[in-house]
Amino acid sequence: MMVEREDLGLSLSLSFPAEKSAASNPSPLPLNLMPSSSPSTFSIMQKTCWNQPFSSSDLSSETCRVETRSFLKGIDVNCLPAAAADVEEEAGVSSPNSTISSVSGKRSEREASGGSEEHDGERACSRGVSDEEDAENSRKKLRLSKDQSAILEESFKEHNTLNPKQKMALAKRLGLRPRQVEVWFQNRRARTKLKQTEVDCEFLKRCCENLTEENRRLQKEVQELRALKLSPQL
DNA sequence: GGCTTTAACGCCATTACCTCA
DNA sequence: GCTGAGGTAATGGCGTTAAAG
């Protein structure tokens, strides 16, 4: 038996010796090593706990990259601050119910120095900011509203990665910076994967238990057969 | 065609903040 | 009011990929 899954960027292959051994060594003993409830549970959980299966090598990623590059062609990367301001304003930067965290750090610096229009907008807020402002904004945590979360969830159900245009549109719709949308999707994928891992662990645990039980049963049967063989009647 | 560089992206681990019991 | 736990937004590092030179 082979259960192959590639969900949520996490691929897991479960191979069970039962079928293999049954095929190569036709045993009269029925081997059912699958957790009794696991198939249904597994599939149900897959269907209910999260969205459609996806893989990290999903086409969307590639599409996204291609689109990104085509999207960015012709953009003057030297006009960072202006572009940043435009994007921020266009997106209505200030979240309805939140403060804005500072965007700083290596990546931000790197991308702000030569990034795209989009990334300028997302990350330029750390550039040209005074120390006082920087101190004020230092990693104030945003709390998304229920509506924002719902919309993000809805969007995530449709596609778990966003191309730049989708990201911009969503950010604009939510009144967030594109970077925040990007981060949300990143974290959302991580949460999804974590849940998937938990389910996988549970599944493997059940498999292990079943195998242990089956092994115990077979050992016992072997003992009985040996005893039978050595008995005087035979 | 093979190489190096660069940019963009995603994942992961971690941090930092917020909420709540 | 204080505190620890849990949730999650945000950050930094690193690997991968593709385009350009």
GROMACS .gro file of C-alpha atoms (C1' of nucleotides) in nm:
model
  276
    1MET     CA    1   0.000   0.000   0.000
    2MET     CA    2   0.127   0.337  -0.087
    3VAL     CA    3  -0.018   0.656   0.032
    4GLU     CA    4   0.137   0.944  -0.142
    5ARG     CA    5   0.050   1.291  -0.048
    6GLU     CA    6   0.172   1.621  -0.146
    7ASP     CA    7  -0.029   1.868   0.043
    8LEU     CA    8   0.039   2.215   0.151
    9GLY     CA    9   0.394   2.201   0.043
   10LEU     CA   10   0.448   1.896   0.249
   11SER     CA   11   0.484   1.573   0.071
   12LEU     CA   12   0.470   1.254   0.259
   13SER     CA   13   0.491   0.906   0.130
   14LEU     CA   14   0.377   0.624   0.343
   15SER     CA   15   0.463   0.282   0.229
   16PHE     CA   16   0.326  -0.011   0.412
   17PRO     CA   17   0.496  -0.344   0.395
   18ALA     CA   18   0.168  -0.524   0.427
   19GLU     CA   19   0.075  -0.525   0.064
   20LYS     CA   20   0.425  -0.592  -0.051
   21SER     CA   21   0.468  -0.888   0.175
   22ALA     CA   22   0.125  -1.008   0.090
   23ALA     CA   23   0.207  -0.997  -0.275
   24SER     CA   24   0.547  -1.159  -0.260
   25ASN     CA   25   0.462  -1.399   0.013
   26PRO     CA   26   0.099  -1.487  -0.008
   27SER     CA   27   0.013  -1.535   0.350
   28PRO     CA   28  -0.315  -1.674   0.467
   29LEU     CA   29  -0.304  -1.416   0.739
   30PRO     CA   30  -0.498  -1.107   0.660
   31LEU     CA   31  -0.289  -0.805   0.718
   32ASN     CA   32  -0.464  -0.488   0.786
   33LEU     CA   33  -0.206  -0.247   0.906
   34MET     CA   34  -0.396   0.062   0.829
   35PRO     CA   35  -0.543   0.234   1.124
   36SER     CA   36  -0.898   0.124   1.140
   37SER     CA   37  -1.034   0.471   1.110
   38SER     CA   38  -0.747   0.637   0.944
   39PRO     CA   39  -0.846   0.637   0.581
   40SER     CA   40  -1.172   0.807   0.639
   41THR     CA   41  -1.039   1.024   0.911
   42PHE     CA   42  -0.746   1.115   0.703
   43SER     CA   43  -0.942   1.208   0.402
   44ILE     CA   44  -1.201   1.387   0.602
   45MET     CA   45  -0.945   1.587   0.784
   46GLN     CA   46  -0.778   1.668   0.460
   47LYS     CA   47  -1.098   1.797   0.323
   48THR     CA   48  -1.218   1.979   0.623
   49CYS     CA   49  -0.922   2.112   0.805
   50TRP     CA   50  -0.767   2.304   0.526
   51ASN     CA   51  -0.788   2.390   0.171
   52GLN     CA   52  -0.725   2.204  -0.141
   53PRO     CA   53  -0.399   2.023  -0.155
   54PHE     CA   54  -0.117   2.216  -0.299
   55SER     CA   55   0.247   2.171  -0.341
   56SER     CA   56   0.533   2.404  -0.295
   57SER     CA   57   0.621   2.343  -0.652
   58ASP     CA   58   0.279   2.453  -0.748
   59LEU     CA   59   0.242   2.615  -1.082
   60SER     CA   60   0.124   2.926  -0.915
   61SER     CA   61   0.466   2.987  -0.773
   62GLU     CA   62   0.624   2.974  -1.110
   63THR     CA   63   0.349   3.170  -1.265
   64CYS     CA   64   0.391   3.420  -0.993
   65ARG     CA   65   0.757   3.461  -1.059
   66VAL     CA   66   0.713   3.495  -1.430
   67GLU     CA   67   0.440   3.745  -1.379
   68THR     CA   68   0.649   3.929  -1.130
   69ARG     CA   69   0.928   3.969  -1.373
   70SER     CA   70   0.709   4.072  -1.658
   71PHE     CA   71   0.521   4.300  -1.425
   72LEU     CA   72   0.837   4.467  -1.311
   73LYS     CA   73   0.981   4.523  -1.651
   74GLY     CA   74   0.999   4.883  -1.744
   75ILE     CA   75   0.985   5.005  -1.389
   76ASP     CA   76   1.240   5.260  -1.288
   77VAL     CA   77   1.389   5.107  -0.981
   78ASN     CA   78   1.560   5.429  -0.894
   79CYS     CA   79   1.235   5.602  -0.811
   80LEU     CA   80   1.193   5.415  -0.488
   81PRO     CA   81   1.070   5.669  -0.238
   82ALA     CA   82   0.814   5.817  -0.469
   83ALA     CA   83   0.686   5.481  -0.573
   84ALA     CA   84   0.675   5.377  -0.212
   85ALA     CA   85   0.473   5.676  -0.117
   86ASP     CA   86   0.233   5.613  -0.400
   87VAL     CA   87   0.183   5.255  -0.307
   88GLU     CA   88   0.140   5.334   0.056
   89GLU     CA   89  -0.116   5.595  -0.013
   90GLU     CA   90  -0.290   5.391  -0.271
   91ALA     CA   91  -0.316   5.103  -0.035
   92GLY     CA   92  -0.446   5.324   0.237
   93VAL     CA   93  -0.162   5.215   0.451
   94SER     CA   94  -0.305   5.270   0.790
   95SER     CA   95  -0.496   4.964   0.885
   96PRO     CA   96  -0.839   5.032   1.025
   97ASN     CA   97  -0.764   4.891   1.360
   98SER     CA   98  -0.399   4.870   1.383
   99THR     CA   99  -0.069   5.034   1.417
  100ILE     CA  100   0.198   4.996   1.159
  101SER     CA  101   0.509   4.812   1.238
  102SER     CA  102   0.840   4.935   1.128
  103VAL     CA  103   0.985   4.759   0.836
  104SER     CA  104   1.348   4.716   0.885
  105GLY     CA  105   1.613   4.460   0.854
  106LYS     CA  106   1.846   4.312   0.605
  107ARG     CA  107   1.594   4.199   0.354
  108SER     CA  108   1.412   4.524   0.359
  109GLU     CA  109   1.731   4.712   0.307
  110ARG     CA  110   1.836   4.491   0.024
  111GLU     CA  111   1.510   4.509  -0.157
  112ALA     CA  112   1.449   4.869  -0.084
  113SER     CA  113   1.779   4.956  -0.239
  114GLY     CA  114   1.704   4.792  -0.566
  115GLY     CA  115   1.365   4.644  -0.548
  116SER     CA  116   1.050   4.679  -0.744
  117GLU     CA  117   0.774   4.929  -0.718
  118GLU     CA  118   0.585   4.691  -0.503
  119HIS     CA  119   0.865   4.619  -0.267
  120ASP     CA  120   0.951   4.979  -0.242
  121GLY     CA  121   0.606   5.040  -0.120
  122GLU     CA  122   0.619   4.760   0.124
  123ARG     CA  123   0.950   4.825   0.276
  124ALA     CA  124   1.046   5.178   0.213
  125CYS     CA  125   0.892   5.297   0.534
  126SER     CA  126   1.213   5.219   0.715
  127ARG     CA  127   1.401   5.439   0.480
  128GLY     CA  128   1.437   5.800   0.553
  129VAL     CA  129   1.267   5.761   0.887
  130SER     CA  130   1.400   5.956   1.175
  131ASP     CA  131   1.519   5.791   1.491
  132GLU     CA  132   1.221   5.917   1.684
  133GLU     CA  133   0.980   5.782   1.431
  134ASP     CA  134   1.172   5.462   1.412
  135ALA     CA  135   1.156   5.424   1.785
  136GLU     CA  136   0.788   5.496   1.786
  137ASN     CA  137   0.711   5.250   1.515
  138SER     CA  138   0.946   4.983   1.631
  139ARG     CA  139   0.761   4.666   1.564
  140LYS     CA  140   0.421   4.772   1.679
  141LYS     CA  141   0.205   4.476   1.619
  142LEU     CA  142  -0.080   4.484   1.380
  143ARG     CA  143  -0.397   4.303   1.468
  144LEU     CA  144  -0.606   4.223   1.168
  145SER     CA  145  -0.975   4.281   1.198
  146LYS     CA  146  -1.219   3.996   1.155
  147ASP     CA  147  -1.320   4.127   0.819
  148GLN     CA  148  -0.962   4.149   0.704
  149SER     CA  149  -0.889   3.799   0.825
  150ALA     CA  150  -1.201   3.667   0.659
  151ILE     CA  151  -1.108   3.821   0.329
  152LEU     CA  152  -0.756   3.690   0.354
  153GLU     CA  153  -0.886   3.345   0.437
  154GLU     CA  154  -1.120   3.360   0.147
  155SER     CA  155  -0.841   3.458  -0.082
  156PHE     CA  156  -0.617   3.188   0.061
  157LYS     CA  157  -0.879   2.929  -0.020
  158GLU     CA  158  -0.871   3.035  -0.380
  159HIS     CA  159  -0.496   3.030  -0.406
  160ASN     CA  160  -0.243   2.993  -0.133
  161THR     CA  161   0.010   3.207  -0.308
  162LEU     CA  162  -0.038   3.543  -0.465
  163ASN     CA  163   0.112   3.697  -0.769
  164PRO     CA  164   0.212   4.061  -0.737
  165LYS     CA  165  -0.105   4.190  -0.893
  166GLN     CA  166  -0.322   3.985  -0.666
  167LYS     CA  167  -0.118   4.093  -0.371
  168MET     CA  168  -0.150   4.456  -0.458
  169ALA     CA  169  -0.520   4.426  -0.518
  170LEU     CA  170  -0.575   4.247  -0.193
  171ALA     CA  171  -0.363   4.493  -0.003
  172LYS     CA  172  -0.557   4.777  -0.150
  173ARG     CA  173  -0.883   4.613  -0.067
  174LEU     CA  174  -0.780   4.550   0.290
  175GLY     CA  175  -0.601   4.874   0.346
  176LEU     CA  176  -0.279   4.697   0.422
  177ARG     CA  177   0.065   4.713   0.277
  178PRO     CA  178   0.142   4.443   0.021
  179ARG     CA  179   0.419   4.326   0.247
  180GLN     CA  180   0.166   4.261   0.520
  181VAL     CA  181  -0.046   4.057   0.285
  182GLU     CA  182   0.261   3.867   0.180
  183VAL     CA  183   0.354   3.799   0.540
  184TRP     CA  184   0.004   3.688   0.622
  185PHE     CA  185   0.009   3.436   0.341
  186GLN     CA  186   0.349   3.319   0.447
  187ASN     CA  187   0.235   3.262   0.801
  188ARG     CA  188  -0.087   3.109   0.684
  189ARG     CA  189   0.098   2.855   0.476
  190ALA     CA  190   0.315   2.777   0.775
  191ARG     CA  191   0.012   2.720   0.994
  192THR     CA  192  -0.145   2.499   0.734
  193LYS     CA  193   0.166   2.296   0.704
  194LEU     CA  194   0.194   2.262   1.076
  195LYS     CA  195  -0.157   2.127   1.097
  196GLN     CA  196  -0.087   1.890   0.816
  197THR     CA  197   0.222   1.768   0.996
  198GLU     CA  198   0.022   1.708   1.309
  199VAL     CA  199  -0.227   1.499   1.115
  200ASP     CA  200   0.052   1.310   0.947
  201CYS     CA  201   0.209   1.238   1.282
  202GLU     CA  202  -0.117   1.110   1.419
  203PHE     CA  203  -0.162   0.896   1.114
  204LEU     CA  204   0.185   0.749   1.143
  205LYS     CA  205   0.132   0.691   1.511
  206ARG     CA  206  -0.177   0.489   1.438
  207CYS     CA  207   0.003   0.295   1.171
  208CYS     CA  208   0.278   0.218   1.414
  209GLU     CA  209   0.031   0.100   1.673
  210ASN     CA  210  -0.139  -0.124   1.422
  211LEU     CA  211   0.188  -0.268   1.308
  212THR     CA  212   0.290  -0.336   1.664
  213GLU     CA  213  -0.037  -0.508   1.731
  214GLU     CA  214  -0.012  -0.709   1.412
  215ASN     CA  215   0.340  -0.811   1.493
  216ARG     CA  216   0.230  -0.926   1.836
  217ARG     CA  217  -0.049  -1.129   1.686
  218LEU     CA  218   0.180  -1.293   1.433
  219GLN     CA  219   0.439  -1.377   1.694
  220LYS     CA  220   0.173  -1.543   1.897
  221GLU     CA  221   0.052  -1.737   1.598
  222VAL     CA  222   0.403  -1.855   1.520
  223GLN     CA  223   0.440  -1.978   1.872
  224GLU     CA  224   0.114  -2.167   1.850
  225LEU     CA  225   0.212  -2.326   1.521
  226ARG     CA  226   0.547  -2.432   1.662
  227ALA     CA  227   0.381  -2.582   1.963
  228LEU     CA  228   0.139  -2.763   1.738
  229LYS     CA  229   0.421  -2.897   1.528
  230LEU     CA  230   0.602  -3.033   1.829
  231SER     CA  231   0.299  -3.189   1.984
  232PRO     CA  232   0.296  -3.575   2.008
  233GLN     CA  233  -0.025  -3.610   1.810
  234LEU     CA  234   0.148  -3.474   1.500
  235DG     C1'  235   2.670   2.646  -2.384
  236DG     C1'  236   2.857   2.731  -1.929
  237DC     C1'  237   2.975   3.072  -1.576
  238DT     C1'  238   2.864   3.444  -1.254
  239DT     C1'  239   2.571   3.799  -1.071
  240DT     C1'  240   2.144   3.976  -0.937
  241DA     C1'  241   1.667   3.995  -0.812
  242DA     C1'  242   1.266   3.786  -0.649
  243DC     C1'  243   1.049   3.456  -0.400
  244DG     C1'  244   0.935   3.096  -0.052
  245DC     C1'  245   1.032   2.842   0.363
  246DC     C1'  246   1.196   2.810   0.817
  247DA     C1'  247   1.322   2.950   1.274
  248DT     C1'  248   1.280   3.298   1.566
  249DT     C1'  249   1.140   3.726   1.780
  250DA     C1'  250   0.822   4.045   1.962
  251DC     C1'  251   0.390   4.192   2.055
  252DC     C1'  252  -0.091   4.120   2.193
  253DT     C1'  253  -0.474   3.892   2.417
  254DC     C1'  254  -0.673   3.629   2.756
  255DA     C1'  255  -0.740   3.326   3.140
  256DG     C1'  256  -0.263   4.478   3.841
  257DC     C1'  257   0.053   4.096   3.746
  258DT     C1'  258   0.181   3.690   3.494
  259DG     C1'  259   0.242   3.302   3.198
  260DA     C1'  260   0.071   3.073   2.781
  261DG     C1'  261  -0.078   3.078   2.330
  262DG     C1'  262  -0.155   3.308   1.894
  263DT     C1'  263   0.029   3.556   1.533
  264DA     C1'  264   0.246   3.955   1.281
  265DA     C1'  265   0.693   4.054   1.160
  266DT     C1'  266   1.195   3.973   1.086
  267DG     C1'  267   1.631   3.762   0.932
  268DG     C1'  268   1.870   3.393   0.715
  269DC     C1'  269   1.914   3.079   0.363
  270DG     C1'  270   1.813   2.811  -0.055
  271DT     C1'  271   1.616   2.805  -0.515
  272DT     C1'  272   1.510   2.978  -0.958
  273DA     C1'  273   1.535   3.249  -1.366
  274DA     C1'  274   1.705   3.632  -1.628
  275DA     C1'  275   2.085   3.911  -1.778
  276DG     C1'  276   2.557   3.990  -1.881
   0.00000   0.00000   0.00000
